mmCIF file of C-alpha atoms in Angstrom:
data_model
loop_
_atom_site.group_PDB
_atom_site.id
_atom_site.type_symbol
_atom_site.label_atom_id
_atom_site.label_comp_id
_atom_site.label_asym_id
_atom_site.label_seq_id
_atom_site.Cartn_x
_atom_site.Cartn_y
_atom_site.Cartn_z
ATOM 1 C CA MET A 209 116.609 146.501 -40.839
ATOM 2 C CA ILE A 210 118.404 143.986 -39.390
ATOM 3 C CA TYR A 211 120.335 140.935 -40.885
ATOM 4 C CA SER A 212 121.406 137.910 -39.850
ATOM 5 C CA LYS A 213 125.356 137.290 -39.747
ATOM 6 C CA GLU A 214 125.007 134.961 -42.620
ATOM 7 C CA VAL A 215 123.444 137.417 -44.954
ATOM 8 C CA GLU A 216 125.807 140.225 -43.922
ATOM 9 C CA ASN A 217 128.793 138.200 -44.863
ATOM 10 C CA MET A 218 127.328 137.419 -48.765
ATOM 11 C CA CYS A 219 128.611 139.279 -51.382
ATOM 12 C CA THR A 220 126.136 141.133 -53.649
ATOM 13 C CA VAL A 221 124.704 139.595 -57.020
ATOM 14 C CA ALA A 222 122.891 142.367 -58.974
ATOM 15 C CA LYS A 223 119.261 141.967 -59.731
ATOM 16 C CA GLY A 224 118.216 141.106 -63.300
ATOM 17 C CA PRO A 225 115.176 142.842 -65.476
ATOM 18 C CA ASN A 226 111.973 143.694 -63.360
ATOM 19 C CA HIS A 227 108.987 143.818 -65.379
ATOM 20 C CA GLY A 228 106.297 144.592 -62.518
ATOM 21 C CA PRO A 229 103.253 142.747 -61.825
ATOM 22 C CA ALA A 230 101.136 141.254 -64.653
ATOM 23 C CA PRO A 231 98.759 143.649 -66.064
ATOM 24 C CA LEU A 232 95.050 143.724 -64.641
ATOM 25 C CA PRO A 233 92.106 144.537 -66.535
ATOM 26 C CA GLU A 234 90.433 147.285 -64.686
ATOM 27 C CA GLU A 235 87.298 149.339 -66.103
ATOM 28 C CA GLY A 236 88.614 149.153 -69.609
ATOM 29 C CA LYS A 237 92.258 149.445 -69.329
ATOM 30 C CA TRP A 238 95.128 147.558 -68.192
ATOM 31 C CA VAL A 239 96.746 148.314 -65.000
ATOM 32 C CA GLN A 240 99.864 147.197 -63.004
ATOM 33 C CA ALA A 241 98.954 147.479 -59.676
ATOM 34 C CA THR A 242 101.216 147.784 -56.996
ATOM 35 C CA GLU A 243 99.176 149.679 -54.298
ATOM 36 C CA ILE A 244 95.682 149.231 -53.270
ATOM 37 C CA LYS A 245 94.891 152.424 -55.015
ATOM 38 C CA ASP A 246 95.801 150.999 -58.094
ATOM 39 C CA ILE A 247 92.434 148.892 -57.965
ATOM 40 C CA SER A 248 88.973 149.686 -59.350
ATOM 41 C CA GLY A 249 85.937 147.472 -60.167
ATOM 42 C CA PHE A 250 82.456 146.480 -59.507
ATOM 43 C CA THR A 251 81.618 142.989 -58.930
ATOM 44 C CA HIS A 252 79.258 140.605 -56.764
ATOM 45 C CA GLY A 253 80.192 137.595 -54.776
ATOM 46 C CA VAL A 254 78.517 135.530 -52.125
ATOM 47 C CA GLY A 255 79.430 134.343 -48.766
ATOM 48 C CA TRP A 256 77.971 131.780 -46.178
ATOM 49 C CA CYS A 257 78.545 131.482 -42.496
ATOM 50 C CA ALA A 258 79.953 128.179 -40.733
ATOM 51 C CA PRO A 259 76.918 126.480 -40.104
ATOM 52 C CA GLN A 260 75.929 127.228 -43.615
ATOM 53 C CA GLN A 261 72.276 128.409 -42.490
ATOM 54 C CA GLY A 262 72.517 131.601 -44.354
ATOM 55 C CA ALA A 263 74.135 133.222 -47.429
ATOM 56 C CA CYS A 264 75.200 136.880 -48.306
ATOM 57 C CA LYS A 265 75.371 138.649 -51.823
ATOM 58 C CA LEU A 266 77.755 141.437 -51.610
ATOM 59 C CA SER A 267 78.201 144.000 -54.293
ATOM 60 C CA LEU A 268 81.088 146.541 -53.750
ATOM 61 C CA ASN A 269 81.934 149.458 -56.739
ATOM 62 C CA VAL A 270 85.543 150.343 -55.964
ATOM 63 C CA LYS A 271 87.176 153.509 -57.325
ATOM 64 C CA GLU A 272 91.047 153.868 -56.871
ATOM 65 C CA GLY A 273 91.129 151.435 -53.967
ATOM 66 C CA VAL A 274 88.120 152.818 -51.995
ATOM 67 C CA ILE A 275 84.721 151.332 -51.718
ATOM 68 C CA GLU A 276 82.236 153.938 -52.892
ATOM 69 C CA GLU A 277 79.020 151.901 -52.992
ATOM 70 C CA ALA A 278 77.750 148.429 -51.408
ATOM 71 C CA LEU A 279 74.943 146.277 -51.683
ATOM 72 C CA VAL A 280 74.300 143.637 -49.025
ATOM 73 C CA GLU A 281 71.407 141.005 -49.663
ATOM 74 C CA THR A 282 70.957 138.346 -47.351
ATOM 75 C CA ILE A 283 68.759 135.274 -47.223
ATOM 76 C CA GLY A 284 68.237 132.327 -44.552
ATOM 77 C CA CYS A 285 69.199 133.685 -41.119
ATOM 78 C CA SER A 286 67.178 136.458 -39.534
ATOM 79 C CA GLY A 287 70.190 137.924 -37.719
ATOM 80 C CA MET A 288 72.245 138.228 -40.736
ATOM 81 C CA THR A 289 69.629 141.231 -41.966
ATOM 82 C CA HIS A 290 70.493 143.283 -38.970
ATOM 83 C CA SER A 291 74.435 142.339 -39.408
ATOM 84 C CA ALA A 292 73.961 143.537 -42.928
ATOM 85 C CA ALA A 293 72.678 146.825 -41.816
ATOM 86 C CA MET A 294 75.658 147.293 -39.875
ATOM 87 C CA ALA A 295 78.054 146.052 -42.792
ATOM 88 C CA ALA A 296 76.384 148.559 -45.172
ATOM 89 C CA GLU A 297 77.271 151.488 -42.917
ATOM 90 C CA ILE A 298 80.850 150.026 -42.357
ATOM 91 C CA LEU A 299 81.890 149.300 -45.765
ATOM 92 C CA PRO A 300 81.601 152.599 -47.960
ATOM 93 C CA GLY A 301 84.801 154.801 -47.348
ATOM 94 C CA LYS A 302 86.991 151.945 -46.656
ATOM 95 C CA THR A 303 89.934 150.761 -48.704
ATOM 96 C CA ILE A 304 89.480 146.963 -49.868
ATOM 97 C CA LEU A 305 92.420 146.466 -47.603
ATOM 98 C CA GLU A 306 90.585 147.848 -44.639
ATOM 99 C CA ALA A 307 87.272 146.056 -45.406
ATOM 100 C CA LEU A 308 88.878 142.620 -45.952
ATOM 101 C CA ASN A 309 90.159 143.148 -42.425
ATOM 102 C CA THR A 310 87.056 144.388 -40.639
ATOM 103 C CA ASP A 311 85.082 142.545 -38.395
ATOM 104 C CA LEU A 312 81.473 142.775 -40.759
ATOM 105 C CA VAL A 313 79.539 141.422 -38.042
ATOM 106 C CA CYS A 314 78.291 138.158 -39.651
ATOM 107 C CA ASP A 315 80.605 135.174 -41.200
ATOM 108 C CA ALA A 316 78.557 135.196 -44.179
ATOM 109 C CA ILE A 317 79.001 138.898 -45.033
ATOM 110 C CA ASN A 318 82.766 138.329 -43.840
ATOM 111 C CA THR A 319 83.290 135.538 -46.274
ATOM 112 C CA ALA A 320 81.456 137.270 -48.961
ATOM 113 C CA MET A 321 83.986 140.464 -48.563
ATOM 114 C CA ARG A 322 86.944 137.462 -48.837
ATOM 115 C CA GLU A 323 86.026 136.294 -52.165
ATOM 116 C CA LEU A 324 85.074 139.952 -53.587
ATOM 117 C CA PHE A 325 88.604 140.804 -52.573
ATOM 118 C CA LEU A 326 89.870 138.053 -54.724
ATOM 119 C CA GLN A 327 88.062 138.815 -57.408
ATOM 120 C CA ILE A 328 88.981 142.564 -57.368
ATOM 121 C CA VAL A 329 92.841 142.501 -56.783
ATOM 122 C CA TYR A 330 92.873 139.424 -59.488
ATOM 123 C CA GLY A 331 91.085 141.809 -62.031
ATOM 124 C CA ARG A 332 88.116 139.566 -62.277
ATOM 125 C CA THR A 333 85.541 142.333 -61.921
ATOM 126 C CA GLN A 334 82.133 142.527 -63.869
ATOM 127 C CA SER A 335 83.340 145.919 -65.010
ATOM 128 C CA ALA A 336 86.815 144.938 -66.289
ATOM 129 C CA PHE A 337 86.547 145.932 -69.781
ATOM 130 C CA SER A 338 83.575 148.550 -69.248
ATOM 131 C CA GLU A 339 85.630 151.924 -69.942
ATOM 132 C CA GLY A 340 85.751 154.045 -66.803
ATOM 133 C CA GLY A 341 83.754 151.282 -64.776
ATOM 134 C CA LEU A 342 80.449 151.819 -63.533
ATOM 135 C CA THR A 343 78.692 154.643 -62.149
ATOM 136 C CA ILE A 344 78.075 154.783 -58.388
ATOM 137 C CA GLY A 345 74.306 153.711 -58.375
ATOM 138 C CA ALA A 346 75.025 150.580 -60.535
ATOM 139 C CA GLY A 347 74.387 148.482 -57.409
ATOM 140 C CA LEU A 348 71.025 150.001 -56.735
ATOM 141 C CA GLU A 349 70.040 149.183 -60.349
ATOM 142 C CA ASP A 350 70.734 145.698 -59.695
ATOM 143 C CA LEU A 351 67.712 145.385 -57.499
ATOM 144 C CA GLY A 352 65.294 146.837 -60.524
ATOM 145 C CA LYS A 353 62.079 148.728 -60.107
ATOM 146 C CA GLY A 354 60.894 148.793 -56.303
ATOM 147 C CA SER A 355 64.661 148.266 -54.929
ATOM 148 C CA ARG A 356 63.972 144.739 -53.487
ATOM 149 C CA SER A 357 66.098 141.860 -53.896
ATOM 150 C CA GLN A 358 65.221 138.851 -56.234
ATOM 151 C CA VAL A 359 64.042 136.164 -54.195
ATOM 152 C CA GLY A 360 62.935 132.587 -54.950
ATOM 153 C CA THR A 361 61.599 130.441 -52.372
ATOM 154 C CA MET A 362 59.950 126.957 -53.662
ATOM 155 C CA TYR A 363 59.489 123.675 -51.702
ATOM 156 C CA GLY A 364 58.570 120.168 -52.313
ATOM 157 C CA THR A 365 57.981 116.578 -50.952
ATOM 158 C CA LYS A 366 58.149 113.338 -52.536
ATOM 159 C CA ALA A 367 54.310 112.597 -51.088
ATOM 160 C CA LYS A 368 52.755 116.268 -52.323
ATOM 161 C CA GLY A 369 55.091 117.491 -54.915
ATOM 162 C CA VAL A 370 56.216 121.143 -55.139
ATOM 163 C CA ARG A 371 55.088 124.446 -53.613
ATOM 164 C CA TYR A 372 56.306 127.680 -55.501
ATOM 165 C CA LEU A 373 56.160 130.317 -52.588
ATOM 166 C CA GLU A 374 58.322 133.318 -54.029
ATOM 167 C CA MET A 375 59.316 134.088 -57.307
ATOM 168 C CA ALA A 376 61.217 137.153 -58.971
ATOM 169 C CA GLU A 377 58.116 138.866 -59.562
ATOM 170 C CA GLY A 378 57.142 138.625 -56.247
ATOM 171 C CA TYR A 379 54.989 136.602 -53.709
ATOM 172 C CA VAL A 380 52.999 133.578 -55.226
ATOM 173 C CA THR A 381 49.060 133.428 -54.059
ATOM 174 C CA ARG A 382 48.080 130.703 -56.114
ATOM 175 C CA ILE A 383 49.622 127.864 -58.151
ATOM 176 C CA ALA A 384 47.789 126.921 -61.369
ATOM 177 C CA LEU A 385 47.286 123.098 -62.207
ATOM 178 C CA ASP A 386 46.210 121.084 -65.175
ATOM 179 C CA LYS A 387 44.008 118.118 -65.409
ATOM 180 C CA ASP A 388 46.772 115.812 -64.213
ATOM 181 C CA ASP A 389 47.783 118.027 -61.436
ATOM 182 C CA GLN A 390 51.000 119.445 -63.079
ATOM 183 C CA VAL A 391 52.157 123.157 -62.550
ATOM 184 C CA ILE A 392 51.121 125.244 -65.452
ATOM 185 C CA GLY A 393 51.478 129.038 -63.981
ATOM 186 C CA TYR A 394 50.952 130.854 -60.910
ATOM 187 C CA GLU A 395 49.774 134.061 -59.952
ATOM 188 C CA PHE A 396 51.596 136.412 -57.574
ATOM 189 C CA VAL A 397 51.586 139.682 -56.002
ATOM 190 C CA SER A 398 54.403 142.208 -56.224
ATOM 191 C CA LEU A 399 54.747 143.627 -52.507
ATOM 192 C CA GLY A 400 57.025 146.431 -53.431
ATOM 193 C CA LYS A 401 54.488 147.884 -56.265
ATOM 194 C CA MET A 402 52.083 146.981 -53.407
ATOM 195 C CA THR A 403 53.696 148.968 -50.708
ATOM 196 C CA ASP A 404 54.143 151.724 -53.139
ATOM 197 C CA PHE A 405 50.520 152.163 -53.988
ATOM 198 C CA ILE A 406 49.696 152.231 -50.261
ATOM 199 C CA LYS A 407 52.251 154.792 -49.863
ATOM 200 C CA ALA A 408 50.650 156.877 -52.827
ATOM 201 C CA GLY A 409 47.395 156.915 -51.108
ATOM 202 C CA ASP A 410 45.590 153.733 -52.477
ATOM 203 C CA GLU A 411 43.240 151.454 -50.027
ATOM 204 C CA PRO A 412 45.251 148.087 -49.310
ATOM 205 C CA ASN A 413 42.662 145.972 -51.098
ATOM 206 C CA GLU A 414 43.030 148.088 -54.141
ATOM 207 C CA ALA A 415 46.814 148.191 -54.253
ATOM 208 C CA TYR A 416 46.882 144.320 -53.710
ATOM 209 C CA LYS A 417 44.558 143.820 -56.755
ATOM 210 C CA LYS A 418 46.696 146.283 -58.755
ATOM 211 C CA SER A 419 49.939 144.410 -57.683
ATOM 212 C CA MET A 420 48.849 141.196 -58.961
ATOM 213 C CA GLY A 421 49.639 139.481 -62.003
ATOM 214 C CA THR A 422 50.078 135.532 -63.409
ATOM 215 C CA TYR A 423 52.725 133.563 -65.371
ATOM 216 C CA GLY A 424 52.570 130.731 -67.343
ATOM 217 C CA ARG A 425 49.017 129.150 -68.735
ATOM 218 C CA PHE A 426 47.392 130.355 -65.450
ATOM 219 C CA ASN A 427 44.007 130.810 -67.016
ATOM 220 C CA ASP A 428 44.115 127.441 -68.543
ATOM 221 C CA ALA A 429 44.085 125.992 -65.175
ATOM 222 C CA ALA A 430 41.774 122.936 -64.341
ATOM 223 C CA LYS A 431 42.282 124.380 -60.507
ATOM 224 C CA TYR A 432 43.920 126.629 -58.208
ATOM 225 C CA ILE A 433 45.740 125.855 -55.109
ATOM 226 C CA ASP A 434 47.225 128.147 -52.359
ATOM 227 C CA PRO A 435 50.861 126.963 -51.943
ATOM 228 C CA ARG A 436 50.729 127.926 -48.185
ATOM 229 C CA LYS A 437 47.483 125.869 -47.279
ATOM 230 C CA GLU A 438 46.746 123.260 -49.586
#
């Protein structure tokens, strides 16, 4: 260690009490974190790129400073999906400090990693008060049956009104309107279920029909429209 002449000439003053860092809530216990390995938690965060044309939702399950599980969900940018494929391979096995300083290919994913890092090291995780934290696999459970992200896509204009295109349940095939042309429900097809039926041997048309459902007062409609064509 190199000291300046001014510091060398100073007399020593004894240091007073040192209580350490403030305790953080981590997986059902309070932890005074002094090293990366002291950090554990499961949490989510959102990142965006500089032109803000796309966003990433990142979920990380960290145990003793190491990322054991990563879920990368993207929207709005076709290139980001390929970046996410690389990030999902890169992240597991890295410490959160390594991950923070790793090029995760896409600005949105890098930003999400930065936001998650702050949550995790400050003890603001989703599992802060869950004893033992969440099991490895909790991120996958976030997707639900069919292992598909929940996506909502809606479009509207002043001249022609709203169009529901994609709901959490799936791809919207028809919108139900009442006699005043107001939306009262919709019909959808769950693309995840349909794909699973086809993989199991069902004919595509049969799988399509089996995967359909409705929401709201769909059957009471005065008319139905295809949101992509009408």
